[in-house]
């Protein structure tokens, strides 16, 4: 992938897939422009700041101008440079272009990934504010209500989204903050979410992290190296949706804020926890044996005429084999947002998945989970959003340009 | 400081003051036991999870038992080991002792620091639940109301506090979560706060980080290497308070959740921002000249018969020279807790300072800030708490043991 990698202030070097390799991961820098947006197959960085925005203007040109300015600033920040003309050294009579808190920090593997929500195409009053309603993808509809959803409207939806991932949280926060600053008057932050620890691997070079249930998560994820699987399950194909040719090479981003009732979970016996998940807690191996990456044997008999991997085990309920082989590229993060009114931690998983079509690749899996998954007793879905993620940004272009031309 | 350093799963080595030095900072491990609690002069780690607890029991023995169990678990976790008998490998019919999400992670420089709030000694109803009211330090009183305080009671106070700092946020979160789990039924989390980026240096070996105003913060902090200054300004002396001899070698922890109105700040001209702070934004040098660590010259004349460092500049208002020479050991963290109702970021500084006496070392400085500091227009104080931090834990002891014997 020639040109997919840019050296910022750091000293990293690019591998064949654009991945950075360096002694200090914070030195990594990823190119903003390319065939696909960065931040999807990019090896999952450690930290997340995700923001959904409401667009305040009805003016199409103002929206396009914002996308142009966001593109420029993102290209600068992902290279480890300040946004605009910088935080210092300019005219002291003017506000600085950059807010400054990342001045001394390297690029830290920052990626900035943009998406468009259903309400951008047709708002709550049915208005086609930006003359794009006839190009709304068929699959870009509000997700259905799932059993177990207790969604907070203030943590759901949004006209636009920005996913900033980095190996230093100050760098991710800096990116979102500066994009919000650049958008002042045109957009307002609807909600934002910090994630402190990645819960998925998106590259075979990464080890599998743990979620707040204490289990390895994302073992069977689609990986950057699986190019055929990416084409089949993640990237929107050029013939997928005649209304939305602009989305070819893009993807859909499903975001779900999943609170875990971790205090209740922590009082469950180890054996029960492993039965709920269908894997061992230590190694993450399927209960049918082997090691982490061994395929689960769902037919292996256990005791009492039950299979050794229970019928309601998470690994079985969401397994591609139960859903016609569909797979997702998951990119979620653990979060803790202080404590709740009952003296527990407001904590869980901010689930992010990239899929080619949410109707086939996400909704059926979520429905099966809601109905049959033993884990659901320990989960509360408190936020939800769906975005169409346009393809990568070519030279001289702005993000989402094909939608507006 | 012999014995002040323990090698956990990592490969770090101890410097003369117990500080770890290693290629990968996450390999660092600090001993839990010592003359002072770790997490005060320890080189400030990158991430914070701070929790305040309410004690639910009236039973002194149950409280002491909790402190014993917290001591044991903290000693294990700071060495990079799971709490108790671990997360896996035990009796599958029982809940695991450790929640597991840090299983594969090194100690990451974890420190766990405990404090006792005024309400532990005498609760809101005036009850002396634990027969310790006659040992309450004179200086351990609720802080006065300061102009500009808009405190949320749900983010203020607490009978106990635990400050967990680490270079990996998952390790800090794991520590608080497991202490909460161990305390289930005896204590409940009253509030908790994550901080993603340190804003102070506590060692001359560290570079100065930036706060969310984009300025370097903590330049003039008391450092670990200044042992005379620590004795004068941070550690409670053995004769300081005859009622509270148990606190000698300890300190007071002031916690203040300070929201910054960063969207308003970001619209201020660079020159104004520098006048408010009294330092340059780039290098952090005083406006009177020099570089970051040059002493400010408050008498240097500027234009219009005003000093070059304005009379309401933050650096002047809080300078030790204005307050009889008192200094604090600051250990604050940047935070972002999503967004507020107005589409701005709920962001700012979680201020933590360790002082020998809050009445002399904190209250006058905060009062001066409230009255005269140009920065206050961009701050909202939304949480506040004060804790007495007992001295370090000796061999065979539990934290705070001298208070209960």
GROMACS .gro file of C-alpha atoms in nm, chain B residues 5-256:
model
  252
  410UNK     CA    1   1.127  -0.154   4.599
  411UNK     CA    2   0.990  -0.488   4.490
  412UNK     CA    3   1.033  -0.652   4.154
  413UNK     CA    4   0.699  -0.779   4.032
  414UNK     CA    5   0.651  -0.955   3.705
  415UNK     CA    6   0.859  -0.687   3.541
  416UNK     CA    7   1.228  -0.640   3.513
  417UNK     CA    8   1.271  -0.294   3.657
  418UNK     CA    9   1.548  -0.182   3.888
  419UNK     CA   10   1.532   0.052   4.181
  420UNK     CA   11   1.703   0.385   4.203
  421UNK     CA   12   1.823   0.520   4.538
  422UNK     CA   13   1.482   0.669   4.620
  423UNK     CA   14   1.286   0.359   4.527
  424UNK     CA   15   1.202   0.491   4.183
  425UNK     CA   16   1.202   0.233   3.909
  426UNK     CA   17   1.405   0.274   3.599
  427UNK     CA   18   1.338   0.054   3.301
  428UNK     CA   19   1.318   0.070   2.927
  429UNK     CA   20   0.945   0.006   2.938
  430UNK     CA   21   0.789   0.213   3.211
  431UNK     CA   22   0.506  -0.039   3.242
  432UNK     CA   23   0.755  -0.285   3.387
  433UNK     CA   24   0.808  -0.065   3.693
  434UNK     CA   25   0.693  -0.196   4.031
  435UNK     CA   26   0.686   0.000   4.356
  436UNK     CA   27   0.684  -0.155   4.702
  437UNK     CA   28   0.361  -0.107   4.892
  438UNK     CA   29   0.529  -0.090   5.235
  439UNK     CA   30   0.767   0.184   5.347
  440UNK     CA   31   0.807   0.487   5.571
  441UNK     CA   32   0.553   0.683   5.366
  442UNK     CA   33   0.274   0.551   5.147
  443UNK     CA   34   0.370   0.510   4.784
  444UNK     CA   35   0.187   0.727   4.531
  445UNK     CA   36   0.286   1.061   4.683
  446UNK     CA   37   0.649   1.125   4.593
  447UNK     CA   38   0.650   0.834   4.347
  448UNK     CA   39   0.721   0.977   3.999
  449UNK     CA   40   0.369   1.062   3.881
  450UNK     CA   41   0.235   0.779   3.669
  451UNK     CA   42   0.042   0.854   3.353
  452UNK     CA   43  -0.307   0.736   3.459
  453UNK     CA   44  -0.536   0.764   3.762
  454UNK     CA   45  -0.840   0.594   3.906
  455UNK     CA   46  -0.948   0.763   4.227
  456UNK     CA   47  -1.237   0.639   4.441
  457UNK     CA   48  -1.409   0.768   4.752
  458UNK     CA   49  -1.599   0.517   4.963
  459UNK     CA   50  -1.877   0.538   5.219
  460UNK     CA   51  -1.842   0.293   5.507
  461UNK     CA   52  -2.166   0.100   5.549
  462UNK     CA   53  -2.089  -0.077   5.873
  463UNK     CA   54  -2.080   0.063   6.229
  464UNK     CA   55  -1.856  -0.222   6.340
  465UNK     CA   56  -1.500  -0.118   6.418
  466UNK     CA   57  -1.366  -0.471   6.382
  467UNK     CA   58  -1.521  -0.505   6.040
  468UNK     CA   59  -1.357  -0.180   5.930
  469UNK     CA   60  -1.018  -0.293   6.062
  470UNK     CA   61  -1.062  -0.627   5.887
  471UNK     CA   62  -1.127  -0.443   5.562
  472UNK     CA   63  -0.810  -0.237   5.604
  473UNK     CA   64  -0.618  -0.561   5.660
  474UNK     CA   65  -0.762  -0.720   5.348
  475UNK     CA   66  -0.706  -0.404   5.144
  476UNK     CA   67  -0.344  -0.397   5.260
  477UNK     CA   68  -0.284  -0.756   5.152
  478UNK     CA   69  -0.451  -0.710   4.813
  479UNK     CA   70  -0.269  -0.381   4.748
  480UNK     CA   71   0.064  -0.540   4.827
  481UNK     CA   72  -0.013  -0.818   4.578
  482UNK     CA   73  -0.144  -0.594   4.300
  483UNK     CA   74   0.138  -0.340   4.324
  484UNK     CA   75   0.379  -0.632   4.278
  485UNK     CA   76   0.198  -0.721   3.954
  486UNK     CA   77   0.020  -1.022   4.106
  487UNK     CA   78  -0.355  -1.088   4.118
  488UNK     CA   79  -0.542  -1.011   4.438
  489UNK     CA   80  -0.601  -1.299   4.681
  490UNK     CA   81  -0.565  -1.644   4.535
  491UNK     CA   82  -0.600  -1.519   4.179
  492UNK     CA   83  -0.850  -1.513   3.898
  493UNK     CA   84  -0.814  -1.870   3.780
  494UNK     CA   85  -0.695  -2.203   3.910
  495UNK     CA   86  -0.902  -2.198   4.227
  496UNK     CA   87  -1.223  -2.380   4.313
  497UNK     CA   88  -1.455  -2.337   4.014
  498UNK     CA   89  -1.753  -2.345   4.254
  499UNK     CA   90  -1.640  -2.016   4.408
  500UNK     CA   91  -1.609  -1.664   4.268
  501UNK     CA   92  -1.246  -1.592   4.179
  502UNK     CA   93  -1.052  -1.374   4.424
  503UNK     CA   94  -0.932  -1.153   4.139
  504UNK     CA   95  -1.149  -1.017   3.861
  505UNK     CA   96  -0.894  -1.103   3.594
  506UNK     CA   97  -0.874  -0.808   3.358
  507UNK     CA   98  -0.510  -0.738   3.451
  508UNK     CA   99  -0.400  -1.102   3.432
  509UNK     CA  100  -0.160  -1.055   3.144
  510UNK     CA  101  -0.040  -0.708   3.240
  511UNK     CA  102   0.274  -0.614   3.432
  512UNK     CA  103   0.267  -0.405   3.751
  513UNK     CA  104   0.276  -0.091   3.536
  514UNK     CA  105   0.406   0.121   3.823
  515UNK     CA  106   0.086   0.077   4.022
  516UNK     CA  107   0.062   0.257   4.355
  517UNK     CA  108  -0.238   0.243   4.589
  518UNK     CA  109  -0.268   0.524   4.844
  519UNK     CA  110  -0.531   0.534   5.120
  520UNK     CA  111  -0.687   0.824   5.306
  521UNK     CA  112  -0.944   0.885   5.582
  522UNK     CA  113  -1.213   1.153   5.547
  523UNK     CA  114  -1.356   1.370   5.828
  524UNK     CA  115  -1.680   1.169   5.818
  525UNK     CA  116  -1.497   0.852   5.917
  526UNK     CA  117  -1.432   1.012   6.257
  527UNK     CA  118  -1.775   1.163   6.302
  528UNK     CA  119  -2.053   1.099   6.054
  529UNK     CA  120  -2.320   1.339   5.930
  530UNK     CA  121  -2.531   1.258   6.237
  531UNK     CA  122  -2.238   1.331   6.466
  532UNK     CA  123  -2.186   0.966   6.555
  533UNK     CA  124  -1.842   0.835   6.648
  534UNK     CA  125  -1.904   0.496   6.489
  535UNK     CA  126  -1.552   0.361   6.525
  536UNK     CA  127  -1.441   0.516   6.856
  537UNK     CA  128  -1.179   0.732   6.688
  538UNK     CA  129  -1.339   1.079   6.714
  539UNK     CA  130  -1.094   1.187   6.984
  540UNK     CA  131  -0.809   1.115   6.743
  541UNK     CA  132  -0.950   1.322   6.455
  542UNK     CA  133  -0.680   1.563   6.337
  543UNK     CA  134  -0.757   1.928   6.398
  544UNK     CA  135  -0.695   2.005   6.030
  545UNK     CA  136  -0.924   1.727   5.903
  546UNK     CA  137  -1.240   1.935   5.868
  547UNK     CA  138  -1.463   1.984   5.566
  548UNK     CA  139  -1.306   2.250   5.347
  549UNK     CA  140  -1.478   2.590   5.359
  550UNK     CA  141  -1.703   2.698   5.076
  551UNK     CA  142  -1.495   2.892   4.826
  552UNK     CA  143  -1.630   3.154   4.586
  553UNK     CA  144  -1.682   2.977   4.253
  554UNK     CA  145  -1.763   2.641   4.412
  555UNK     CA  146  -2.060   2.470   4.247
  556UNK     CA  147  -1.996   2.142   4.418
  557UNK     CA  148  -2.188   1.826   4.337
  558UNK     CA  149  -2.238   1.637   4.665
  559UNK     CA  150  -2.224   1.314   4.462
  560UNK     CA  151  -1.867   1.405   4.363
  561UNK     CA  152  -1.755   1.529   4.705
  562UNK     CA  153  -1.652   1.392   5.043
  563UNK     CA  154  -1.623   1.030   5.146
  564UNK     CA  155  -1.524   0.827   5.453
  565UNK     CA  156  -1.228   0.664   5.280
  566UNK     CA  157  -1.036   0.728   4.961
  567UNK     CA  158  -0.812   0.521   4.743
  568UNK     CA  159  -0.585   0.677   4.482
  569UNK     CA  160  -0.466   0.420   4.227
  570UNK     CA  161  -0.203   0.544   3.982
  571UNK     CA  162  -0.039   0.337   3.710
  572UNK     CA  163   0.111   0.368   3.366
  573UNK     CA  164  -0.166   0.146   3.225
  574UNK     CA  165  -0.525   0.258   3.296
  575UNK     CA  166  -0.651  -0.100   3.296
  576UNK     CA  167  -0.417  -0.170   3.590
  577UNK     CA  168  -0.542   0.133   3.785
  578UNK     CA  169  -0.907   0.042   3.717
  579UNK     CA  170  -0.837  -0.319   3.813
  580UNK     CA  171  -0.697  -0.209   4.149
  581UNK     CA  172  -0.997   0.007   4.243
  582UNK     CA  173  -1.242  -0.254   4.121
  583UNK     CA  174  -1.085  -0.532   4.323
  584UNK     CA  175  -1.068  -0.321   4.638
  585UNK     CA  176  -1.437  -0.236   4.589
  586UNK     CA  177  -1.512  -0.605   4.542
  587UNK     CA  178  -1.320  -0.698   4.856
  588UNK     CA  179  -1.513  -0.431   5.044
  589UNK     CA  180  -1.854  -0.539   4.920
  590UNK     CA  181  -2.108  -0.504   5.203
  591UNK     CA  182  -1.865  -0.305   5.418
  592UNK     CA  183  -1.811  -0.008   5.187
  593UNK     CA  184  -1.973   0.133   4.873
  594UNK     CA  185  -1.815   0.354   4.609
  595UNK     CA  186  -1.940   0.709   4.671
  596UNK     CA  187  -1.774   0.854   4.363
  597UNK     CA  188  -1.484   0.775   4.141
  598UNK     CA  189  -1.279   0.965   3.889
  599UNK     CA  190  -1.056   0.854   3.605
  600UNK     CA  191  -0.770   1.075   3.495
  601UNK     CA  192  -0.601   1.011   3.168
  602UNK     CA  193  -0.296   1.232   3.179
  603UNK     CA  194  -0.078   1.349   3.464
  604UNK     CA  195  -0.044   1.724   3.498
  605UNK     CA  196   0.244   1.737   3.743
  606UNK     CA  197   0.596   1.620   3.780
  607UNK     CA  198   0.690   1.481   4.120
  608UNK     CA  199   1.048   1.402   4.030
  609UNK     CA  200   1.326   1.598   3.867
  610UNK     CA  201   1.357   1.305   3.624
  611UNK     CA  202   1.020   1.390   3.463
  612UNK     CA  203   0.937   1.647   3.197
  613UNK     CA  204   0.651   1.888   3.259
  614UNK     CA  205   0.320   1.779   3.100
  615UNK     CA  206   0.038   2.005   2.979
  616UNK     CA  207  -0.310   2.062   3.115
  617UNK     CA  208  -0.620   2.109   2.899
  618UNK     CA  209  -0.557   2.483   2.872
  619UNK     CA  210  -0.261   2.369   2.664
  620UNK     CA  211  -0.009   2.506   2.913
  621UNK     CA  212   0.266   2.328   3.102
  622UNK     CA  213   0.149   2.262   3.456
  623UNK     CA  214   0.325   2.189   3.780
  624UNK     CA  215   0.658   2.348   3.695
  625UNK     CA  216   0.721   2.469   4.050
  626UNK     CA  217   0.599   2.150   4.220
  627UNK     CA  218   0.768   2.004   4.526
  628UNK     CA  219   0.979   1.720   4.395
  629UNK     CA  220   1.069   1.384   4.547
  630UNK     CA  221   1.434   1.484   4.555
  631UNK     CA  222   1.369   1.789   4.780
  632UNK     CA  223   1.369   1.607   5.111
  633UNK     CA  224   1.386   1.922   5.325
  634UNK     CA  225   1.092   2.074   5.139
  635UNK     CA  226   0.895   1.751   5.177
  636UNK     CA  227   0.947   1.760   5.552
  637UNK     CA  228   0.848   2.125   5.565
  638UNK     CA  229   0.549   2.122   5.329
  639UNK     CA  230   0.419   1.767   5.271
  640UNK     CA  231   0.477   1.526   5.561
  641UNK     CA  232   0.292   1.576   5.888
  642UNK     CA  233   0.551   1.618   6.164
  643UNK     CA  234   0.547   1.416   6.485
  644UNK     CA  235   0.462   1.719   6.694
  645UNK     CA  236   0.214   1.879   6.456
  646UNK     CA  237  -0.106   1.759   6.625
  647UNK     CA  238  -0.107   1.595   6.969
  648UNK     CA  239  -0.452   1.446   6.903
  649UNK     CA  240  -0.330   1.274   6.590
  650UNK     CA  241   0.012   1.127   6.660
  651UNK     CA  242  -0.092   0.839   6.432
  652UNK     CA  243  -0.070   1.075   6.134
  653UNK     CA  244   0.301   1.161   6.176
  654UNK     CA  245   0.479   1.075   5.851
  655UNK     CA  246   0.150   1.100   5.666
  656UNK     CA  247  -0.003   1.391   5.480
  657UNK     CA  248  -0.330   1.554   5.380
  658UNK     CA  249  -0.479   1.492   5.038
  659UNK     CA  250  -0.689   1.770   4.885
  660UNK     CA  251  -0.898   1.659   4.586
  661UNK     CA  252  -1.078   1.915   4.370
   0.00000   0.00000   0.00000
